[in-house]
């Protein structure tokens, strides 16, 4: 392995799968900033804001590989093919994904496609929104008095054939952090109450965490079920008593 450092300049034909964090450029890693500033192509998702894209090399081509929740996943193959094609053209590619590339981001699929095509790549972790959003809202995802474990899940489990044993989930994990759940929040709350959580269980919905228009809404599972808790996509939904341990440190 010729691995040097994460931020070593990309070689011709190399891909970096880079986590962009939750949105504020201040939450990028140094490796992300350096690689963005010195690459030929940036292939990015919908959730990466312009304030981060603008840190890219001024002559770098930008390719939008937009996929937002709910769309058919057929496009994933196209994105992987695009990365392989660009690498074969000997370009230096930053594949920029919101949060962490390997957390609900299909980074694993892209990495496998690159391995299969014999393309050199590296992975730059990013701060995942499931951890950043609660911190921005002042909610400790673990609190000694409440929990010693967290479950990270996707709201898509509701619509697809669910692989989740809901009663087992709620009895095993005191804190649940959901990605991609804003649009299905009432259904999710219903499912969790059916599985045994109380109507009073606190819920927080954090929208656009770390961006200028970040909002935090808190309430109960009952309110979430009734649809009275505001939930706009993209949001992180946190369910558990840790929400009561919140120490807001800036305006909502
Ligand atoms: N790889 C990403 C997740 C991609 S899935 C990560 O590690 O964060 C997309 C989901 O991420 C959204 O539906 C939303 O639930 C969440 N998300 C991403 N950025 C967010 C932000 N700034 N604020 C709140 N939720 C966010």
XYZ file of C-alpha atoms and ligand atoms in Angstrom:
278
model
C 0.000 0.000 0.000
C 1.420 3.358 -1.006
C -0.789 5.244 1.453
C 0.856 8.488 2.572
C -1.420 10.973 4.246
C -5.091 11.662 3.662
C -4.356 15.083 2.246
C -1.429 14.147 -0.021
C -2.089 15.516 -3.525
C -4.239 13.218 -5.661
C -2.484 11.301 -8.393
C -3.739 11.403 -11.969
C -6.607 8.925 -12.217
C -7.198 8.794 -8.465
C -10.552 9.284 -6.737
C -11.139 10.643 -3.225
C -14.481 9.759 -1.644
C -14.783 12.798 0.580
C -17.242 13.513 3.381
C -18.400 17.144 3.296
C -19.915 17.167 6.786
C -23.361 18.582 7.532
C -23.028 21.803 5.516
C -21.038 24.504 7.310
C -17.619 24.752 5.603
C -16.072 25.136 9.070
C -16.964 21.484 9.670
C -14.896 20.187 6.753
C -11.738 18.221 7.489
C -8.385 19.675 6.497
C -7.989 16.838 4.007
C -11.319 17.746 2.374
C -10.283 21.392 2.048
C -6.865 20.525 0.582
C -8.154 17.967 -1.905
C -10.988 20.235 -3.055
C -8.518 23.019 -3.709
C -6.342 20.795 -5.902
C -8.438 18.520 -8.085
C -9.698 18.408 -11.678
C -13.292 17.303 -11.126
C -15.780 17.519 -8.257
C -18.664 15.058 -8.426
C -21.144 16.177 -5.789
C -24.544 15.436 -4.301
C -27.565 17.693 -3.826
C -26.886 18.264 -0.138
C -23.455 19.843 -0.582
C -23.926 23.628 -0.404
C -22.355 26.194 -2.696
C -20.278 27.564 0.205
C -18.379 24.251 0.184
C -18.329 23.753 -3.585
C -16.800 27.196 -3.967
C -13.720 25.931 -2.101
C -13.017 23.757 -5.131
C -10.183 24.600 -7.496
C -11.396 27.417 -9.745
C -10.712 25.387 -12.884
C -12.226 22.162 -11.567
C -15.191 20.804 -13.473
C -18.304 20.278 -11.379
C -20.564 17.336 -12.017
C -23.853 17.170 -10.184
C -24.759 13.618 -9.257
C -27.930 14.628 -7.525
C -29.960 11.992 -5.832
C -32.514 12.985 -3.297
C -34.528 10.667 -1.095
C -37.281 8.767 -2.847
C -35.783 8.761 -6.335
C -35.098 5.411 -7.993
C -31.638 4.152 -7.154
C -30.851 3.137 -10.743
C -28.743 6.293 -11.046
C -26.211 4.874 -8.598
C -24.714 2.677 -11.309
C -24.386 5.753 -13.530
C -22.532 7.640 -10.805
C -20.113 4.764 -10.283
C -19.594 4.512 -14.047
C -18.935 8.251 -14.232
C -16.246 7.996 -11.541
C -14.583 5.087 -13.318
C -14.729 6.890 -16.674
C -13.230 10.117 -15.255
C -10.449 8.162 -13.559
C -9.637 6.429 -16.826
C -9.236 9.884 -18.347
C -6.489 10.399 -15.755
C -8.321 13.148 -13.969
C -7.980 13.797 -10.233
C -11.446 13.373 -8.813
C -13.101 14.475 -5.591
C -16.347 12.616 -5.024
C -18.009 14.859 -2.465
C -20.844 13.521 -0.340
C -22.810 15.103 2.478
C -21.848 14.037 6.001
C -19.730 10.904 5.992
C -19.422 9.048 2.695
C -20.064 5.653 4.275
C -23.096 6.589 6.394
C -26.295 6.146 4.365
C -24.358 7.614 1.462
C -23.720 4.625 -0.804
C -20.007 5.303 -0.554
C -19.464 1.587 -0.132
C -21.042 0.855 -3.493
C -18.853 3.429 -5.211
C -15.750 2.099 -3.466
C -16.543 -1.433 -4.653
C -17.044 -0.204 -8.220
C -13.650 1.525 -8.085
C -11.962 -1.596 -6.731
C -13.544 -3.689 -9.495
C -12.291 -1.261 -12.131
C -8.809 -1.244 -10.597
C -8.959 2.466 -9.796
C -6.919 3.957 -6.991
C -8.989 5.737 -4.371
C -8.988 6.986 -0.813
C -11.735 7.730 1.699
C -11.890 10.952 3.708
C -14.375 10.581 6.574
C -16.755 13.443 7.283
C -18.829 14.482 10.266
C -22.087 12.652 9.856
C -25.273 14.671 10.270
C -26.663 12.188 12.805
C -23.911 13.304 15.181
C -23.479 16.924 14.060
C -27.164 17.866 14.124
C -27.769 16.989 17.789
C -24.528 18.754 18.778
C -25.568 21.893 16.920
C -28.906 21.757 18.742
C -27.209 21.213 22.117
C -28.548 17.671 22.486
C -26.015 15.154 23.828
C -26.531 11.959 21.779
C -25.159 10.052 24.721
C -25.728 11.160 28.268
C -24.525 9.129 31.243
C -27.913 9.397 32.926
C -29.853 8.239 29.867
C -28.070 5.929 27.439
C -24.949 3.989 26.660
C -25.910 3.161 23.093
C -27.420 4.851 20.041
C -29.066 3.379 16.971
C -28.667 5.138 13.619
C -31.424 4.315 11.168
C -33.026 5.481 7.953
C -36.666 6.463 7.570
C -36.676 4.477 4.330
C -37.142 1.374 6.424
C -40.792 2.345 6.678
C -41.536 2.363 2.980
C -39.394 -0.560 1.840
C -39.827 -4.028 3.233
C -38.645 -3.252 6.722
C -35.667 -5.191 7.955
C -36.224 -3.831 11.433
C -37.702 -5.696 14.378
C -39.321 -2.586 15.898
C -40.172 -3.934 19.389
C -36.636 -5.325 19.677
C -35.208 -2.004 18.481
C -37.027 0.152 21.001
C -36.235 -2.147 23.898
C -32.538 -2.391 22.973
C -31.790 1.259 22.140
C -32.818 4.172 24.385
C -31.910 6.723 21.703
C -32.828 6.478 18.018
C -31.344 8.805 15.403
C -33.150 8.753 12.080
C -31.840 10.000 8.727
C -34.251 10.627 5.819
C -37.266 10.485 8.115
C -38.805 13.982 7.937
C -41.382 13.115 5.330
C -42.505 9.955 7.103
C -42.442 11.313 10.657
C -46.124 10.648 11.539
C -45.845 7.046 10.246
C -42.571 6.588 12.053
C -44.046 7.836 15.329
C -47.009 5.495 14.913
C -44.689 2.556 14.290
C -42.598 3.373 17.362
C -45.620 3.776 19.625
C -47.032 0.475 18.356
C -43.655 -1.050 19.200
C -43.886 0.143 22.803
C -42.571 3.718 23.114
C -44.760 6.056 25.166
C -46.691 8.978 23.711
C -44.628 11.328 25.915
C -41.241 10.176 24.567
C -39.371 13.343 23.513
C -38.537 13.959 19.863
C -36.306 16.566 18.230
C -36.283 17.416 14.539
C -33.196 19.305 13.371
C -33.424 20.769 9.903
C -30.418 21.999 7.900
C -28.074 21.525 10.846
C -25.049 23.858 10.799
C -26.493 25.967 7.962
C -27.729 29.530 8.393
C -31.357 28.444 8.271
C -30.972 25.620 10.790
C -34.139 24.988 12.812
C -34.846 22.784 15.814
C -38.339 21.598 16.732
C -38.958 19.576 19.874
C -42.066 17.822 21.114
C -43.462 14.407 21.963
C -43.967 11.245 19.972
C -47.697 11.946 20.203
C -47.196 15.323 18.515
C -45.003 13.727 15.879
C -47.729 11.181 15.207
C -50.359 13.915 14.953
C -48.214 15.825 12.464
C -47.924 18.923 14.649
C -44.137 18.727 14.918
C -42.624 20.573 11.978
C -40.491 18.258 9.858
C -38.952 19.486 6.596
C -36.397 17.514 4.604
C -33.438 17.283 5.147
C -33.690 16.730 8.884
C -32.292 14.489 11.560
C -34.933 13.091 13.911
C -33.856 12.114 17.425
C -36.107 10.126 19.677
C -35.211 9.532 23.324
C -34.855 11.104 26.750
C -31.579 12.775 25.728
C -33.731 15.421 24.053
C -34.695 16.560 27.582
C -30.992 17.017 28.409
C -30.744 19.696 25.742
C -28.599 22.743 26.480
C -29.278 25.163 23.617
C -26.176 27.254 22.989
C -27.491 29.435 20.178
C -30.849 30.576 18.820
C -33.052 27.978 17.116
N -23.949 10.658 4.383
C -24.837 11.596 5.050
C -26.283 11.142 5.035
C -26.907 11.084 3.660
S -28.589 10.653 3.697
C -24.331 11.850 6.460
O -23.445 11.144 6.935
O -24.822 12.791 7.114
C -29.365 12.222 3.663
C -29.966 12.543 5.006
O -28.954 13.060 5.862
C -31.032 13.591 4.999
O -32.299 13.082 4.632
C -31.028 14.035 6.434
O -31.693 13.092 7.245
C -29.545 13.959 6.762
N -28.853 15.250 6.658
C -27.807 15.551 5.879
N -27.384 16.822 6.100
C -28.171 17.319 7.065
C -28.227 18.565 7.760
N -27.367 19.558 7.500
N -29.176 18.720 8.711
C -30.055 17.749 8.996
N -30.035 16.536 8.378
C -29.117 16.325 7.431
